[in-house]
Amino acid sequence: MNLAIELPGLSLKNPIMPASGCFGFGREYGEFYNLSKLGAVIMKAATGSERFGNPTPRVAETASGMLNAIGLQNPGVHKIIETEVPFLSQFDTNIIANIAGSTLREYEEVAYAFNEADKVHALELNISCPNVKEGGIQFGTDPSMAARVTEAVKKVSHLPVYVKLSPNVTDIVSMAKAVESAGADGLSMINTITGMQIHVPSRKPLIANKTGGLSGPAIKPVAIRMIYEVSQQVNIPIIGMGGIQSAVDVLEFLLAGASAVAIGTANFQNPFICSDIIDELPSVIEKYGFHSVQEVIGKGIVS
Amino acid sequence: MMLKDKMKIVSTTYIAKDTIEMVLENSNITEFAVPGQFLHIHVGTHTLRRPISIADCNKQLNQIKILFKVNGEGTNKLASYQQGEYLDVIGPLGNGFTMDGETNSTVLLIGGGIGVPPLYYLGKTLKEKGINIVSVLGFQQKDHVFYEQQFQELGETLIVTDNGSYGYKGFVTDVLDQINEFDCYYSCGPIPMLKALTTKLKGKNGYISLEERMGCGVGACFACVLPTMDGTSYKKICKDGPVFQAEEVTL
Ligand SMILES: Cc1cc2nc3c(=O)[nH]c(=O)nc-3n(C[C@H](O)[C@H](O)[C@H](O)COP(=O)(O)OP(=O)(O)OC[C@H]3O[C@@H](n4cnc5c(N)ncnc54)[C@H](O)[C@@H]3O)c2cc1C
Ligand SMILES: Cc1cc2nc3c(=O)[nH]c(=O)nc-3n(C[C@H](O)[C@H](O)[C@H](O)COP(=O)(O)O)c2cc1C
Ligand code: FES
């Protein structure tokens, strides 16, 4: 069974990769299985300098999912290039760097810095983190701002750029088209959906940041709908994510038009989830009458 | 060494109000367990696992004891599991207590409520090393008290309840003046208790075990961090802790 997929900058042996922020830099889950098994690894967001993130509590459980407001805690792009990229590059897999910033300038700086890291294969441009407030600019919800940051990053970077879209918008297709026109090589979708939980005994929002991003199976129908809509309107590939828990879920994303998938929250319940899904994928693809991953992409779209 | 494995429920017993003692069996996880570490337990259809301390470990029988209080949906579900069923567990997780005390030195264990369990395995292990144990255990009220007998077997034990319905009345910090000299203290319990305690025992060599809401439990998601005392860095409770030197972190 051929699980391989070719995407801009990425030769994936299979379409499975852990999602940004849910896998750190691979060190912890690397104690459970050999990361060479993965199609790619998407690293935790990198910002210009070290960020300590939000106060705790940073997570809350919900029905079929969870809220998080980590606040992009990371050691900063230079430390990541120095210590984390070399760790991940020991494995026979692709490395995708997730980049974030509070200003256009910071995005450019971080993207530029990754030019030096010759083991990084692509950038995932995180314009959609709902947990960062600085600058007051919403890169992820205004199509013209999204286009500007995409253009700026494309200009300074040698790497293919996958723009990670926020679902917290009314018109996802216009966001996708805006970043495609600005030069995006691919899309990554979806990021988390803004939510909140009130802790009843204390009568206060449970998460210290008050709001958090909803992830997990609860958001899967939203992700499928958005990928289904967007994949018909753009000519760049989509890395799909949002609530994937099984190989059948992966098939559903491929049918909706994703070319590869990322798995986030499910790692917390089962540290082996990516590995298990890679093992199960061939038989699931076969069970539903397909012969390769490539063949499945977009086959769920009805005219 | 982190493992994901099935643990067989050997027994499950109510030992106090809403408090359950569960004995779990698995040779791989027990082999590596040390006092202060925890298990990350999958319950029902919950997205997130529940962290529960290792309260005792018998390496000959390949058994671990956990003691937990029914607190919300997850622990309620955990309480419903029966003898003979299996739990999906990741463990042992975190760093345990540093145990560098000399023979004949004296250690003070201070536990509050559901912070008491990890101190039992610690106390037992320290006693085997010839260290003297004194324990102060605080509970809400009489029907919440558990493991008094077990701690008595390790050494002098004072019980304190918030309303005085059993033992001394007040908080664990109220009875510390009655304790003679000790060389080192270990504590686990609610944050207000740990704050009061570390302030009162400032300058003493001590270790505290902390709780925080967790995502992954293995160090990958940055959900459970807390700042270090000097404010220039952070620690992950699940990976660098849950045990910290009392002066190392800011509560
Ligand atoms: C390292 C560590 C060791 C622990 N050891 C024990 C123990 O030995 N015995 C015991 O009874 N309890 C222990 N706890 C607390 C225990 O994890 C919580 O009581 C439990 O997670 C509550 O789950 P719930 O579904 O019943 O509550 P809910 O409030 O319904 O849980 C909702 C979410 O919040 C989290 N949560 C709620 N309270 C806590 C808390 N105090 N700490 C961490 N997460 C919380 C849950 O894990 C879950 O993700 C420990 C916590 C930590 C971090
Ligand atoms: C704890 C946590 C941290 C995350 N951190 C990031 C991040 O740093 N950058 C990013 O682009 N997305 C981040 N995400 C979003 C995920 O990458 C993913 O888009 C989202 O969770 C949906 O997938 P899932 O339902 O499989 O988790 C984070 C998600 C979680 C749960
Ligand atoms: S719970 Fe994920 S880092 Fe501690």
PDB file of N, CA, C and O in Angstrom, chain A residues 156-183:
ATOM      1  N   VAL A 156      11.113  36.695   2.904  1.00  0.00           N
ATOM      2  CA  VAL A 156      12.382  36.471   3.625  1.00  0.00           C
ATOM      3  C   VAL A 156      12.774  34.997   3.715  1.00  0.00           C
ATOM      4  O   VAL A 156      13.921  34.676   3.992  1.00  0.00           O
ATOM      5  N   SER A 157      11.830  34.093   3.474  1.00  0.00           N
ATOM      6  CA  SER A 157      12.128  32.674   3.705  1.00  0.00           C
ATOM      7  C   SER A 157      12.460  31.925   2.417  1.00  0.00           C
ATOM      8  O   SER A 157      11.886  32.193   1.363  1.00  0.00           O
ATOM      9  N   HIS A 158      13.397  30.938   2.524  1.00  0.00           N
ATOM     10  CA  HIS A 158      13.689  30.035   1.401  1.00  0.00           C
ATOM     11  C   HIS A 158      12.748  28.833   1.402  1.00  0.00           C
ATOM     12  O   HIS A 158      12.806  27.997   0.511  1.00  0.00           O
ATOM     13  N   LEU A 159      11.964  28.675   2.482  1.00  0.00           N
ATOM     14  CA  LEU A 159      11.202  27.433   2.662  1.00  0.00           C
ATOM     15  C   LEU A 159       9.758  27.572   2.186  1.00  0.00           C
ATOM     16  O   LEU A 159       9.202  28.667   2.190  1.00  0.00           O
ATOM     17  N   PRO A 160       9.149  26.449   1.801  1.00  0.00           N
ATOM     18  CA  PRO A 160       7.715  26.483   1.489  1.00  0.00           C
ATOM     19  C   PRO A 160       6.928  26.899   2.733  1.00  0.00           C
ATOM     20  O   PRO A 160       7.288  26.510   3.844  1.00  0.00           O
ATOM     21  N   VAL A 161       5.881  27.652   2.544  1.00  0.00           N
ATOM     22  CA  VAL A 161       5.114  28.177   3.676  1.00  0.00           C
ATOM     23  C   VAL A 161       3.674  27.653   3.637  1.00  0.00           C
ATOM     24  O   VAL A 161       2.952  27.851   2.660  1.00  0.00           O
ATOM     25  N   TYR A 162       3.305  26.970   4.724  1.00  0.00           N
ATOM     26  CA  TYR A 162       1.928  26.501   4.899  1.00  0.00           C
ATOM     27  C   TYR A 162       1.269  27.446   5.888  1.00  0.00           C
ATOM     28  O   TYR A 162       1.719  27.553   7.032  1.00  0.00           O
ATOM     29  N   VAL A 163       0.232  28.119   5.467  1.00  0.00           N
ATOM     30  CA  VAL A 163      -0.409  29.080   6.369  1.00  0.00           C
ATOM     31  C   VAL A 163      -1.494  28.364   7.171  1.00  0.00           C
ATOM     32  O   VAL A 163      -2.373  27.697   6.610  1.00  0.00           O
ATOM     33  N   LYS A 164      -1.394  28.499   8.503  1.00  0.00           N
ATOM     34  CA  LYS A 164      -2.352  27.819   9.376  1.00  0.00           C
ATOM     35  C   LYS A 164      -3.533  28.726   9.670  1.00  0.00           C
ATOM     36  O   LYS A 164      -3.403  29.766  10.312  1.00  0.00           O
ATOM     37  N   LEU A 165      -4.689  28.312   9.185  1.00  0.00           N
ATOM     38  CA  LEU A 165      -5.873  29.166   9.257  1.00  0.00           C
ATOM     39  C   LEU A 165      -6.641  29.003  10.557  1.00  0.00           C
ATOM     40  O   LEU A 165      -6.724  27.915  11.128  1.00  0.00           O
ATOM     41  N   SER A 166      -7.210  30.109  10.987  1.00  0.00           N
ATOM     42  CA  SER A 166      -8.066  30.117  12.168  1.00  0.00           C
ATOM     43  C   SER A 166      -9.507  29.837  11.756  1.00  0.00           C
ATOM     44  O   SER A 166      -9.993  30.386  10.773  1.00  0.00           O
ATOM     45  N   PRO A 167     -10.202  28.997  12.523  1.00  0.00           N
ATOM     46  CA  PRO A 167     -11.618  28.761  12.228  1.00  0.00           C
ATOM     47  C   PRO A 167     -12.506  29.872  12.790  1.00  0.00           C
ATOM     48  O   PRO A 167     -13.706  29.862  12.545  1.00  0.00           O
ATOM     49  N   ASN A 168     -11.904  30.815  13.532  1.00  0.00           N
ATOM     50  CA  ASN A 168     -12.703  31.859  14.185  1.00  0.00           C
ATOM     51  C   ASN A 168     -13.031  32.994  13.221  1.00  0.00           C
ATOM     52  O   ASN A 168     -12.766  34.166  13.498  1.00  0.00           O
ATOM     53  N   VAL A 169     -13.551  32.638  12.054  1.00  0.00           N
ATOM     54  CA  VAL A 169     -13.883  33.628  11.027  1.00  0.00           C
ATOM     55  C   VAL A 169     -15.239  33.273  10.412  1.00  0.00           C
ATOM     56  O   VAL A 169     -15.683  32.128  10.504  1.00  0.00           O
ATOM     57  N   THR A 170     -15.857  34.242   9.796  1.00  0.00           N
ATOM     58  CA  THR A 170     -17.150  34.002   9.159  1.00  0.00           C
ATOM     59  C   THR A 170     -16.949  33.334   7.807  1.00  0.00           C
ATOM     60  O   THR A 170     -17.710  32.457   7.416  1.00  0.00           O
ATOM     61  N   ASP A 171     -15.905  33.762   7.091  1.00  0.00           N
ATOM     62  CA  ASP A 171     -15.723  33.280   5.730  1.00  0.00           C
ATOM     63  C   ASP A 171     -14.325  32.683   5.548  1.00  0.00           C
ATOM     64  O   ASP A 171     -13.368  33.380   5.233  1.00  0.00           O
ATOM     65  N   ILE A 172     -14.229  31.378   5.761  1.00  0.00           N
ATOM     66  CA  ILE A 172     -12.925  30.711   5.715  1.00  0.00           C
ATOM     67  C   ILE A 172     -12.356  30.720   4.291  1.00  0.00           C
ATOM     68  O   ILE A 172     -11.149  30.792   4.091  1.00  0.00           O
ATOM     69  N   VAL A 173     -13.238  30.650   3.290  1.00  0.00           N
ATOM     70  CA  VAL A 173     -12.767  30.590   1.902  1.00  0.00           C
ATOM     71  C   VAL A 173     -12.034  31.878   1.515  1.00  0.00           C
ATOM     72  O   VAL A 173     -10.984  31.830   0.868  1.00  0.00           O
ATOM     73  N   SER A 174     -12.539  33.016   1.979  1.00  0.00           N
ATOM     74  CA  SER A 174     -11.866  34.266   1.615  1.00  0.00           C
ATOM     75  C   SER A 174     -10.503  34.366   2.285  1.00  0.00           C
ATOM     76  O   SER A 174      -9.550  34.911   1.720  1.00  0.00           O
ATOM     77  N   MET A 175     -10.372  33.819   3.482  1.00  0.00           N
ATOM     78  CA  MET A 175      -9.065  33.788   4.152  1.00  0.00           C
ATOM     79  C   MET A 175      -8.100  32.923   3.331  1.00  0.00           C
ATOM     80  O   MET A 175      -6.957  33.296   3.088  1.00  0.00           O
ATOM     81  N   ALA A 176      -8.584  31.756   2.927  1.00  0.00           N
ATOM     82  CA  ALA A 176      -7.744  30.811   2.187  1.00  0.00           C
ATOM     83  C   ALA A 176      -7.294  31.410   0.854  1.00  0.00           C
ATOM     84  O   ALA A 176      -6.125  31.317   0.474  1.00  0.00           O
ATOM     85  N   LYS A 177      -8.230  32.044   0.168  1.00  0.00           N
ATOM     86  CA  LYS A 177      -7.904  32.636  -1.133  1.00  0.00           C
ATOM     87  C   LYS A 177      -6.915  33.786  -0.972  1.00  0.00           C
ATOM     88  O   LYS A 177      -6.010  33.957  -1.794  1.00  0.00           O
ATOM     89  N   ALA A 178      -7.091  34.572   0.090  1.00  0.00           N
ATOM     90  CA  ALA A 178      -6.198  35.711   0.327  1.00  0.00           C
ATOM     91  C   ALA A 178      -4.758  35.243   0.515  1.00  0.00           C
ATOM     92  O   ALA A 178      -3.832  35.815  -0.062  1.00  0.00           O
ATOM     93  N   VAL A 179      -4.557  34.190   1.304  1.00  0.00           N
ATOM     94  CA  VAL A 179      -3.180  33.756   1.542  1.00  0.00           C
ATOM     95  C   VAL A 179      -2.627  32.997   0.330  1.00  0.00           C
ATOM     96  O   VAL A 179      -1.429  33.029   0.065  1.00  0.00           O
ATOM     97  N   GLU A 180      -3.500  32.357  -0.420  1.00  0.00           N
ATOM     98  CA  GLU A 180      -3.039  31.706  -1.660  1.00  0.00           C
ATOM     99  C   GLU A 180      -2.504  32.771  -2.632  1.00  0.00           C
ATOM    100  O   GLU A 180      -1.405  32.625  -3.174  1.00  0.00           O
ATOM    101  N   SER A 181      -3.264  33.826  -2.807  1.00  0.00           N
ATOM    102  CA  SER A 181      -2.812  34.901  -3.705  1.00  0.00           C
ATOM    103  C   SER A 181      -1.524  35.541  -3.209  1.00  0.00           C
ATOM    104  O   SER A 181      -0.718  36.026  -3.997  1.00  0.00           O
ATOM    105  N   ALA A 182      -1.340  35.547  -1.888  1.00  0.00           N
ATOM    106  CA  ALA A 182      -0.139  36.165  -1.314  1.00  0.00           C
ATOM    107  C   ALA A 182       1.080  35.250  -1.425  1.00  0.00           C
ATOM    108  O   ALA A 182       2.165  35.611  -0.983  1.00  0.00           O
ATOM    109  N   GLY A 183       0.887  34.046  -1.972  1.00  0.00           N
ATOM    110  CA  GLY A 183       2.043  33.177  -2.222  1.00  0.00           C
ATOM    111  C   GLY A 183       2.167  31.956  -1.341  1.00  0.00           C
ATOM    112  O   GLY A 183       3.183  31.244  -1.401  1.00  0.00           O
TER     113      GLY A 183
END
